């Protein structure tokens, strides 16, 4: 994805450092020390890379181990399944998503609303650029009713939803939204809209410029959020 094409106002958000998981023991009950932590990280990174080229159902634990440069049994020292490792990657993506709410809490007075909304859209694009393959699988499994991935998606977006709902509720109370509009549902739909743009950004680029996509999405976010 050509994020740089979005214009000079884009500040590329670097992915957060890949944290080692808080678990201190592996599946054998042994304490994870420095070498073990590196091995677990290598397996997670290999899983992430494989998701760029394969469907989840095509990825076997042995494939992950081979890509990480370790023996197949080593995979089961740290993860019970590929899905368990994927949930950890979803958790890491979710941590990065927590900073999105800051854009909604920013000053949205006057023309600053568009600037804040545009910064929000750009950061969602950057996060999907970093975590896209993982997030697509999270969406798929959540939509299929998998409770773990549904909860992962809820946790990832909860802070953003609350920030949007609060601002939408304020506009609603001021009479800027139709009486029947539900602020909570609108917050979900607004966040989902921006995620959909990020997920399909490459395809949308075939029809228009990155700048136009970002600006249009930001204007829609402002309208849905403030009613202005």
PDB file of C-alpha atoms in Angstrom:
ATOM      1  CA  UNK A   1       0.000   0.000   0.000  1.00  0.00           C
ATOM      2  CA  UNK A   2       1.388   3.379  -1.037  1.00  0.00           C
ATOM      3  CA  UNK A   3       0.666   5.281   2.153  1.00  0.00           C
ATOM      4  CA  UNK A   4       3.057   8.076   1.206  1.00  0.00           C
ATOM      5  CA  UNK A   5       0.718   8.946  -1.645  1.00  0.00           C
ATOM      6  CA  UNK A   6      -1.800  10.223   0.898  1.00  0.00           C
ATOM      7  CA  UNK A   7      -0.083  13.605   0.966  1.00  0.00           C
ATOM      8  CA  UNK A   8       2.321  15.682   2.956  1.00  0.00           C
ATOM      9  CA  UNK A   9       0.084  15.713   6.040  1.00  0.00           C
ATOM     10  CA  UNK A  10       0.590  11.997   6.572  1.00  0.00           C
ATOM     11  CA  UNK A  11       2.799  11.082   9.486  1.00  0.00           C
ATOM     12  CA  UNK A  12       3.739   7.441   9.094  1.00  0.00           C
ATOM     13  CA  UNK A  13       3.024   5.592  12.305  1.00  0.00           C
ATOM     14  CA  UNK A  14       5.749   3.091  13.027  1.00  0.00           C
ATOM     15  CA  UNK A  15       4.537  -0.243  14.403  1.00  0.00           C
ATOM     16  CA  UNK A  16       5.041  -0.630  18.098  1.00  0.00           C
ATOM     17  CA  UNK A  17       7.908  -2.825  19.138  1.00  0.00           C
ATOM     18  CA  UNK A  18       6.806  -6.422  19.138  1.00  0.00           C
ATOM     19  CA  UNK A  19       6.502  -7.158  22.810  1.00  0.00           C
ATOM     20  CA  UNK A  20       7.244 -10.561  24.205  1.00  0.00           C
ATOM     21  CA  UNK A  21       4.140 -12.077  25.715  1.00  0.00           C
ATOM     22  CA  UNK A  22       3.556 -11.725  29.425  1.00  0.00           C
ATOM     23  CA  UNK A  23       3.352 -15.501  29.927  1.00  0.00           C
ATOM     24  CA  UNK A  24       6.409 -16.631  31.825  1.00  0.00           C
ATOM     25  CA  UNK A  25       6.093 -20.370  31.226  1.00  0.00           C
ATOM     26  CA  UNK A  26       5.855 -22.479  28.105  1.00  0.00           C
ATOM     27  CA  UNK A  27       3.516 -25.412  27.437  1.00  0.00           C
ATOM     28  CA  UNK A  28       5.903 -27.726  29.290  1.00  0.00           C
ATOM     29  CA  UNK A  29       5.681 -25.598  32.408  1.00  0.00           C
ATOM     30  CA  UNK A  30       9.217 -24.324  32.066  1.00  0.00           C
ATOM     31  CA  UNK A  31      10.061 -20.698  32.652  1.00  0.00           C
ATOM     32  CA  UNK A  32      10.625 -18.787  29.421  1.00  0.00           C
ATOM     33  CA  UNK A  33      14.018 -17.137  29.507  1.00  0.00           C
ATOM     34  CA  UNK A  34      15.746 -14.952  26.950  1.00  0.00           C
ATOM     35  CA  UNK A  35      16.418 -17.679  24.402  1.00  0.00           C
ATOM     36  CA  UNK A  36      12.920 -19.088  24.708  1.00  0.00           C
ATOM     37  CA  UNK A  37      11.433 -15.625  24.315  1.00  0.00           C
ATOM     38  CA  UNK A  38      13.384 -15.170  21.084  1.00  0.00           C
ATOM     39  CA  UNK A  39      12.122 -18.516  19.803  1.00  0.00           C
ATOM     40  CA  UNK A  40       8.513 -17.628  20.615  1.00  0.00           C
ATOM     41  CA  UNK A  41       8.955 -14.272  18.879  1.00  0.00           C
ATOM     42  CA  UNK A  42      10.428 -15.974  15.824  1.00  0.00           C
ATOM     43  CA  UNK A  43       7.423 -18.307  15.643  1.00  0.00           C
ATOM     44  CA  UNK A  44       4.976 -15.410  15.904  1.00  0.00           C
ATOM     45  CA  UNK A  45       6.810 -13.429  13.237  1.00  0.00           C
ATOM     46  CA  UNK A  46       6.883 -16.483  10.972  1.00  0.00           C
ATOM     47  CA  UNK A  47       3.155 -16.928  11.439  1.00  0.00           C
ATOM     48  CA  UNK A  48       2.565 -13.293  10.558  1.00  0.00           C
ATOM     49  CA  UNK A  49       4.683 -13.625   7.398  1.00  0.00           C
ATOM     50  CA  UNK A  50       2.876 -16.809   6.305  1.00  0.00           C
ATOM     51  CA  UNK A  51      -0.472 -15.032   6.581  1.00  0.00           C
ATOM     52  CA  UNK A  52       0.758 -12.692   3.827  1.00  0.00           C
ATOM     53  CA  UNK A  53       0.865 -15.558   1.337  1.00  0.00           C
ATOM     54  CA  UNK A  54      -1.421 -18.322   2.656  1.00  0.00           C
ATOM     55  CA  UNK A  55      -4.934 -18.758   3.966  1.00  0.00           C
ATOM     56  CA  UNK A  56      -5.187 -19.644   7.636  1.00  0.00           C
ATOM     57  CA  UNK A  57      -6.401 -23.161   6.841  1.00  0.00           C
ATOM     58  CA  UNK A  58      -3.294 -23.803   4.770  1.00  0.00           C
ATOM     59  CA  UNK A  59      -0.865 -22.988   7.580  1.00  0.00           C
ATOM     60  CA  UNK A  60       0.282 -25.945   9.687  1.00  0.00           C
ATOM     61  CA  UNK A  61       2.358 -25.762  12.854  1.00  0.00           C
ATOM     62  CA  UNK A  62       5.172 -27.472  10.948  1.00  0.00           C
ATOM     63  CA  UNK A  63       5.083 -24.684   8.336  1.00  0.00           C
ATOM     64  CA  UNK A  64       5.423 -22.047  11.053  1.00  0.00           C
ATOM     65  CA  UNK A  65       8.294 -23.905  12.670  1.00  0.00           C
ATOM     66  CA  UNK A  66      10.112 -24.308   9.362  1.00  0.00           C
ATOM     67  CA  UNK A  67       9.685 -20.620   8.539  1.00  0.00           C
ATOM     68  CA  UNK A  68      11.045 -19.729  11.994  1.00  0.00           C
ATOM     69  CA  UNK A  69      14.023 -22.044  11.538  1.00  0.00           C
ATOM     70  CA  UNK A  70      13.178 -24.389  14.413  1.00  0.00           C
ATOM     71  CA  UNK A  71      12.066 -28.011  14.635  1.00  0.00           C
ATOM     72  CA  UNK A  72       8.376 -28.865  14.302  1.00  0.00           C
ATOM     73  CA  UNK A  73       8.004 -30.067  17.929  1.00  0.00           C
ATOM     74  CA  UNK A  74       9.335 -26.715  19.124  1.00  0.00           C
ATOM     75  CA  UNK A  75       6.100 -25.086  17.961  1.00  0.00           C
ATOM     76  CA  UNK A  76       4.130 -27.033  20.554  1.00  0.00           C
ATOM     77  CA  UNK A  77       6.506 -25.926  23.278  1.00  0.00           C
ATOM     78  CA  UNK A  78       4.927 -22.463  22.993  1.00  0.00           C
ATOM     79  CA  UNK A  79       1.536 -22.824  21.279  1.00  0.00           C
ATOM     80  CA  UNK A  80      -1.199 -25.434  21.284  1.00  0.00           C
ATOM     81  CA  UNK A  81      -2.312 -24.450  17.780  1.00  0.00           C
ATOM     82  CA  UNK A  82      -1.857 -21.923  15.007  1.00  0.00           C
ATOM     83  CA  UNK A  83      -5.038 -20.218  16.227  1.00  0.00           C
ATOM     84  CA  UNK A  84      -3.519 -19.700  19.670  1.00  0.00           C
ATOM     85  CA  UNK A  85      -0.539 -17.949  18.138  1.00  0.00           C
ATOM     86  CA  UNK A  86      -2.856 -15.902  15.974  1.00  0.00           C
ATOM     87  CA  UNK A  87      -4.746 -14.699  19.046  1.00  0.00           C
ATOM     88  CA  UNK A  88      -1.447 -13.393  20.431  1.00  0.00           C
ATOM     89  CA  UNK A  89      -0.828 -11.499  17.186  1.00  0.00           C
ATOM     90  CA  UNK A  90      -4.361 -10.080  17.455  1.00  0.00           C
ATOM     91  CA  UNK A  91      -3.579  -8.943  20.987  1.00  0.00           C
ATOM     92  CA  UNK A  92      -0.480  -7.137  19.765  1.00  0.00           C
ATOM     93  CA  UNK A  93      -2.493  -5.419  17.030  1.00  0.00           C
ATOM     94  CA  UNK A  94      -5.092  -4.479  19.621  1.00  0.00           C
ATOM     95  CA  UNK A  95      -2.475  -2.727  21.735  1.00  0.00           C
ATOM     96  CA  UNK A  96      -1.516  -0.523  18.791  1.00  0.00           C
ATOM     97  CA  UNK A  97      -5.185   0.303  18.155  1.00  0.00           C
ATOM     98  CA  UNK A  98      -5.615   1.804  21.630  1.00  0.00           C
ATOM     99  CA  UNK A  99      -3.969   5.035  20.531  1.00  0.00           C
ATOM    100  CA  UNK A 100      -6.717   5.760  17.972  1.00  0.00           C
ATOM    101  CA  UNK A 101      -9.028   7.192  20.632  1.00  0.00           C
ATOM    102  CA  UNK A 102      -6.633  10.127  21.107  1.00  0.00           C
ATOM    103  CA  UNK A 103      -7.683  11.466  17.694  1.00  0.00           C
ATOM    104  CA  UNK A 104     -11.337  11.431  18.743  1.00  0.00           C
ATOM    105  CA  UNK A 105     -10.533  13.145  22.056  1.00  0.00           C
ATOM    106  CA  UNK A 106      -8.650  15.927  20.225  1.00  0.00           C
ATOM    107  CA  UNK A 107     -10.023  19.409  19.542  1.00  0.00           C
ATOM    108  CA  UNK A 108     -12.867  19.003  17.036  1.00  0.00           C
ATOM    109  CA  UNK A 109     -13.989  22.638  16.982  1.00  0.00           C
ATOM    110  CA  UNK A 110     -14.544  24.182  13.560  1.00  0.00           C
ATOM    111  CA  UNK A 111     -12.151  23.057  10.836  1.00  0.00           C
ATOM    112  CA  UNK A 112     -10.083  21.148  13.388  1.00  0.00           C
ATOM    113  CA  UNK A 113     -12.652  18.356  13.237  1.00  0.00           C
ATOM    114  CA  UNK A 114     -11.553  17.498   9.702  1.00  0.00           C
ATOM    115  CA  UNK A 115      -7.869  17.610  10.700  1.00  0.00           C
ATOM    116  CA  UNK A 116      -8.493  15.258  13.646  1.00  0.00           C
ATOM    117  CA  UNK A 117     -10.649  12.907  11.572  1.00  0.00           C
ATOM    118  CA  UNK A 118      -8.054  12.832   8.805  1.00  0.00           C
ATOM    119  CA  UNK A 119      -5.296  11.980  11.284  1.00  0.00           C
ATOM    120  CA  UNK A 120      -7.517   9.181  12.607  1.00  0.00           C
ATOM    121  CA  UNK A 121      -8.114   7.780   9.113  1.00  0.00           C
ATOM    122  CA  UNK A 122      -4.408   7.931   8.277  1.00  0.00           C
ATOM    123  CA  UNK A 123      -3.460   6.088  11.428  1.00  0.00           C
ATOM    124  CA  UNK A 124      -6.017   3.355  10.757  1.00  0.00           C
ATOM    125  CA  UNK A 125      -4.488   2.955   7.296  1.00  0.00           C
ATOM    126  CA  UNK A 126      -1.022   2.677   8.839  1.00  0.00           C
ATOM    127  CA  UNK A 127      -2.192   0.112  11.387  1.00  0.00           C
ATOM    128  CA  UNK A 128      -3.829  -1.990   8.706  1.00  0.00           C
ATOM    129  CA  UNK A 129      -0.626  -1.743   6.697  1.00  0.00           C
ATOM    130  CA  UNK A 130       1.224  -3.186   9.706  1.00  0.00           C
ATOM    131  CA  UNK A 131      -1.353  -5.754  10.864  1.00  0.00           C
ATOM    132  CA  UNK A 132      -3.622  -6.308   7.854  1.00  0.00           C
ATOM    133  CA  UNK A 133      -3.233 -10.084   7.372  1.00  0.00           C
ATOM    134  CA  UNK A 134      -3.813 -10.704  11.086  1.00  0.00           C
ATOM    135  CA  UNK A 135      -6.812  -8.366  11.219  1.00  0.00           C
ATOM    136  CA  UNK A 136      -8.426  -9.958   8.175  1.00  0.00           C
ATOM    137  CA  UNK A 137      -8.307 -13.355   9.853  1.00  0.00           C
ATOM    138  CA  UNK A 138      -9.619 -11.841  13.095  1.00  0.00           C
ATOM    139  CA  UNK A 139     -12.556 -10.365  11.167  1.00  0.00           C
ATOM    140  CA  UNK A 140     -13.247 -13.622   9.376  1.00  0.00           C
ATOM    141  CA  UNK A 141     -13.242 -15.797  12.497  1.00  0.00           C
ATOM    142  CA  UNK A 142     -15.207 -13.230  14.526  1.00  0.00           C
ATOM    143  CA  UNK A 143     -17.847 -13.074  11.777  1.00  0.00           C
ATOM    144  CA  UNK A 144     -18.000 -16.879  11.818  1.00  0.00           C
ATOM    145  CA  UNK A 145     -18.887 -16.720  15.512  1.00  0.00           C
ATOM    146  CA  UNK A 146     -15.607 -17.779  17.092  1.00  0.00           C
ATOM    147  CA  UNK A 147     -15.957 -16.324  20.617  1.00  0.00           C
ATOM    148  CA  UNK A 148     -12.235 -15.791  21.201  1.00  0.00           C
ATOM    149  CA  UNK A 149     -11.741 -13.783  18.033  1.00  0.00           C
ATOM    150  CA  UNK A 150     -15.019 -11.922  18.514  1.00  0.00           C
ATOM    151  CA  UNK A 151     -13.821 -10.851  21.960  1.00  0.00           C
ATOM    152  CA  UNK A 152     -10.423  -9.930  20.509  1.00  0.00           C
ATOM    153  CA  UNK A 153     -12.102  -7.628  18.013  1.00  0.00           C
ATOM    154  CA  UNK A 154     -14.294  -6.071  20.718  1.00  0.00           C
ATOM    155  CA  UNK A 155     -11.295  -5.411  22.972  1.00  0.00           C
ATOM    156  CA  UNK A 156      -9.297  -3.935  20.092  1.00  0.00           C
ATOM    157  CA  UNK A 157     -11.956  -1.353  19.251  1.00  0.00           C
ATOM    158  CA  UNK A 158     -13.642  -0.746  22.633  1.00  0.00           C
ATOM    159  CA  UNK A 159     -11.718   2.413  23.517  1.00  0.00           C
ATOM    160  CA  UNK A 160     -12.298   3.860  20.057  1.00  0.00           C
ATOM    161  CA  UNK A 161     -16.014   3.025  20.160  1.00  0.00           C
ATOM    162  CA  UNK A 162     -16.410   4.721  23.540  1.00  0.00           C
ATOM    163  CA  UNK A 163     -14.627   7.863  22.342  1.00  0.00           C
ATOM    164  CA  UNK A 164     -16.765   8.057  19.213  1.00  0.00           C
ATOM    165  CA  UNK A 165     -19.971   7.349  21.106  1.00  0.00           C
ATOM    166  CA  UNK A 166     -19.252  10.137  23.590  1.00  0.00           C
ATOM    167  CA  UNK A 167     -18.651  12.709  20.866  1.00  0.00           C
ATOM    168  CA  UNK A 168     -21.660  11.540  18.830  1.00  0.00           C
ATOM    169  CA  UNK A 169     -23.867  11.660  21.939  1.00  0.00           C
ATOM    170  CA  UNK A 170     -22.795  15.255  22.567  1.00  0.00           C
ATOM    171  CA  UNK A 171     -23.742  16.240  19.016  1.00  0.00           C
ATOM    172  CA  UNK A 172     -27.018  14.346  19.345  1.00  0.00           C
ATOM    173  CA  UNK A 173     -27.864  16.142  22.574  1.00  0.00           C
ATOM    174  CA  UNK A 174     -27.216  19.457  20.819  1.00  0.00           C
ATOM    175  CA  UNK A 175     -29.748  18.625  18.124  1.00  0.00           C
ATOM    176  CA  UNK A 176     -27.160  18.122  15.366  1.00  0.00           C
ATOM    177  CA  UNK A 177     -28.286  14.549  14.655  1.00  0.00           C
ATOM    178  CA  UNK A 178     -31.766  13.227  13.826  1.00  0.00           C
ATOM    179  CA  UNK A 179     -33.765  12.217  16.880  1.00  0.00           C
ATOM    180  CA  UNK A 180     -33.808   8.534  15.999  1.00  0.00           C
ATOM    181  CA  UNK A 181     -30.026   8.208  15.595  1.00  0.00           C
ATOM    182  CA  UNK A 182     -28.415   5.893  18.165  1.00  0.00           C
ATOM    183  CA  UNK A 183     -24.961   7.183  19.230  1.00  0.00           C
ATOM    184  CA  UNK A 184     -23.713   3.747  20.261  1.00  0.00           C
ATOM    185  CA  UNK A 185     -24.646   2.105  16.967  1.00  0.00           C
ATOM    186  CA  UNK A 186     -23.289   5.071  15.049  1.00  0.00           C
ATOM    187  CA  UNK A 187     -19.937   4.709  16.803  1.00  0.00           C
ATOM    188  CA  UNK A 188     -19.747   1.066  15.681  1.00  0.00           C
ATOM    189  CA  UNK A 189     -20.688   1.886  12.121  1.00  0.00           C
ATOM    190  CA  UNK A 190     -18.255   4.801  11.911  1.00  0.00           C
ATOM    191  CA  UNK A 191     -15.343   2.689  13.119  1.00  0.00           C
ATOM    192  CA  UNK A 192     -16.353  -0.154  10.785  1.00  0.00           C
ATOM    193  CA  UNK A 193     -16.494   2.245   7.851  1.00  0.00           C
ATOM    194  CA  UNK A 194     -12.913   3.381   8.375  1.00  0.00           C
ATOM    195  CA  UNK A 195     -11.722  -0.203   8.870  1.00  0.00           C
ATOM    196  CA  UNK A 196     -13.419  -1.200   5.608  1.00  0.00           C
ATOM    197  CA  UNK A 197     -11.655   1.606   3.769  1.00  0.00           C
ATOM    198  CA  UNK A 198      -8.328   0.495   5.219  1.00  0.00           C
ATOM    199  CA  UNK A 199      -8.964  -3.168   4.385  1.00  0.00           C
ATOM    200  CA  UNK A 200      -9.912  -2.347   0.791  1.00  0.00           C
ATOM    201  CA  UNK A 201      -7.550   0.570   0.267  1.00  0.00           C
ATOM    202  CA  UNK A 202      -5.559  -1.146  -2.485  1.00  0.00           C
ATOM    203  CA  UNK A 203      -8.695  -1.869  -4.493  1.00  0.00           C
ATOM    204  CA  UNK A 204     -10.066   1.637  -3.985  1.00  0.00           C
ATOM    205  CA  UNK A 205      -6.772   3.069  -5.272  1.00  0.00           C
ATOM    206  CA  UNK A 206      -7.663   1.651  -8.689  1.00  0.00           C
ATOM    207  CA  UNK A 207     -10.548   4.106  -8.899  1.00  0.00           C
ATOM    208  CA  UNK A 208      -9.158   7.239  -7.251  1.00  0.00           C
ATOM    209  CA  UNK A 209      -6.152   8.805  -5.582  1.00  0.00           C
ATOM    210  CA  UNK A 210      -5.050   8.031  -2.045  1.00  0.00           C
ATOM    211  CA  UNK A 211      -5.530  11.694  -1.153  1.00  0.00           C
ATOM    212  CA  UNK A 212      -9.148  11.679  -2.343  1.00  0.00           C
ATOM    213  CA  UNK A 213      -9.925   8.459  -0.473  1.00  0.00           C
ATOM    214  CA  UNK A 214      -8.463   9.750   2.780  1.00  0.00           C
ATOM    215  CA  UNK A 215     -10.109  13.171   2.529  1.00  0.00           C
ATOM    216  CA  UNK A 216     -13.517  11.762   1.589  1.00  0.00           C
ATOM    217  CA  UNK A 217     -13.400   9.250   4.426  1.00  0.00           C
ATOM    218  CA  UNK A 218     -12.427  11.990   6.883  1.00  0.00           C
ATOM    219  CA  UNK A 219     -15.341  14.168   5.756  1.00  0.00           C
ATOM    220  CA  UNK A 220     -17.738  11.245   6.228  1.00  0.00           C
ATOM    221  CA  UNK A 221     -16.356  10.612   9.720  1.00  0.00           C
ATOM    222  CA  UNK A 222     -16.873  14.265  10.647  1.00  0.00           C
ATOM    223  CA  UNK A 223     -20.441  14.216   9.349  1.00  0.00           C
ATOM    224  CA  UNK A 224     -21.328  10.978  11.142  1.00  0.00           C
ATOM    225  CA  UNK A 225     -19.693  12.098  14.361  1.00  0.00           C
ATOM    226  CA  UNK A 226     -20.619  15.768  14.652  1.00  0.00           C
ATOM    227  CA  UNK A 227     -23.657  16.077  12.401  1.00  0.00           C
ATOM    228  CA  UNK A 228     -22.054  19.127  10.784  1.00  0.00           C
TER     229      UNK A 228
END
